[in-house]
Coordinates of C-alpha atoms in Angstrom, one line a residue:
X1 CA 93.0 75.4 131.5
X2 CA 92.8 72.2 129.4
X3 CA 92.2 74.2 126.2
X4 CA 95.1 76.5 126.9
X5 CA 97.4 73.6 127.6
X6 CA 96.3 71.9 124.4
X7 CA 97.0 75.1 122.4
X8 CA 100.5 75.4 124.0
X9 CA 101.2 71.7 123.2
X10 CA 100.2 72.2 119.6
X11 CA 102.5 75.2 119.3
X12 CA 105.4 73.3 120.7
X13 CA 104.8 70.2 118.5
X14 CA 104.5 72.2 115.3
X15 CA 107.5 74.3 116.0
X16 CA 105.6 77.6 115.9
X17 CA 106.7 80.4 118.0
X18 CA 104.5 82.2 120.5
X19 CA 106.5 85.3 120.2
X20 CA 104.6 88.3 118.8
X21 CA 106.0 89.3 115.4
X22 CA 107.0 92.9 114.8
X23 CA 104.8 93.0 111.7
X24 CA 102.3 90.7 110.0
X25 CA 102.8 88.6 106.9
X26 CA 103.4 90.6 103.8
X27 CA 104.8 93.6 105.8
X28 CA 108.1 94.8 107.0
X29 CA 109.0 97.1 110.0
X30 CA 110.2 100.7 109.5
X31 CA 111.7 103.1 112.0
X32 CA 110.5 106.7 112.7
X33 CA 113.5 109.0 111.9
X34 CA 114.5 111.0 115.0
X35 CA 112.4 109.0 117.5
X36 CA 111.7 105.4 118.7
X37 CA 108.4 105.1 116.8
X38 CA 107.9 102.3 114.3
X39 CA 105.3 101.1 111.8
X40 CA 104.7 98.3 109.4
X41 CA 104.7 98.8 105.6
X42 CA 103.3 96.4 103.0
X43 CA 106.1 94.5 101.1
X44 CA 106.9 96.3 97.9
X45 CA 106.1 99.7 99.2
X46 CA 108.5 102.4 100.3
X47 CA 108.5 103.7 103.9
X48 CA 106.2 106.8 104.3
X49 CA 107.7 110.2 104.9
X50 CA 109.5 110.5 108.2
X51 CA 110.3 106.7 108.3
X52 CA 113.2 104.7 107.1
X53 CA 114.1 101.0 106.8
X54 CA 116.1 99.6 109.6
X55 CA 119.8 99.1 108.8
X56 CA 120.6 95.7 107.4
X57 CA 121.1 93.1 110.1
X58 CA 119.5 95.2 112.8
X59 CA 115.8 94.6 112.0
X60 CA 113.6 93.6 114.9
X61 CA 111.7 90.5 114.1
X62 CA 109.8 89.9 117.4
X63 CA 108.5 92.2 120.1
X64 CA 111.2 92.2 122.9
X65 CA 114.0 90.7 120.8
X66 CA 117.5 92.0 120.8
X67 CA 116.9 94.6 118.0
X68 CA 113.5 95.6 119.4
X69 CA 115.2 96.5 122.7
X70 CA 118.1 98.2 121.0
X71 CA 115.8 100.5 118.9
X72 CA 114.0 101.5 122.1
X73 CA 117.0 103.7 122.9
X74 CA 118.4 104.4 119.4
X75 CA 117.1 105.8 116.2
X76 CA 118.3 107.2 112.8
X77 CA 119.0 110.8 112.2
X78 CA 118.1 112.7 108.9
X79 CA 121.4 111.5 107.4
X80 CA 120.7 107.8 108.3
X81 CA 123.3 107.7 111.1
X82 CA 122.4 105.7 114.2
X83 CA 122.1 107.9 117.3
X84 CA 121.0 107.5 120.9
X85 CA 117.6 108.9 121.6
X86 CA 117.6 111.7 124.2
X87 CA 115.8 110.8 127.5
X88 CA 112.1 111.5 127.4
X89 CA 111.5 110.9 123.7

């Protein structure tokens, strides 16, 4: 318990966040076209086939943030338009 409290105190004092990042350092998140899947791609590389960059200003940064929640019910179609994901996908 003491060690956990010390770790939390260190995080709070340094201003670090305990939120889980969507991707690690040197990576950016991409969205699976036509579904709610996602992946992380190394900076400087293009998304793999079947994936696209999130629209500007709508990129999830942390697990459970506003955009992470939004993209759990929305996706991009083949034309790049935002659509709602049908139930069960």
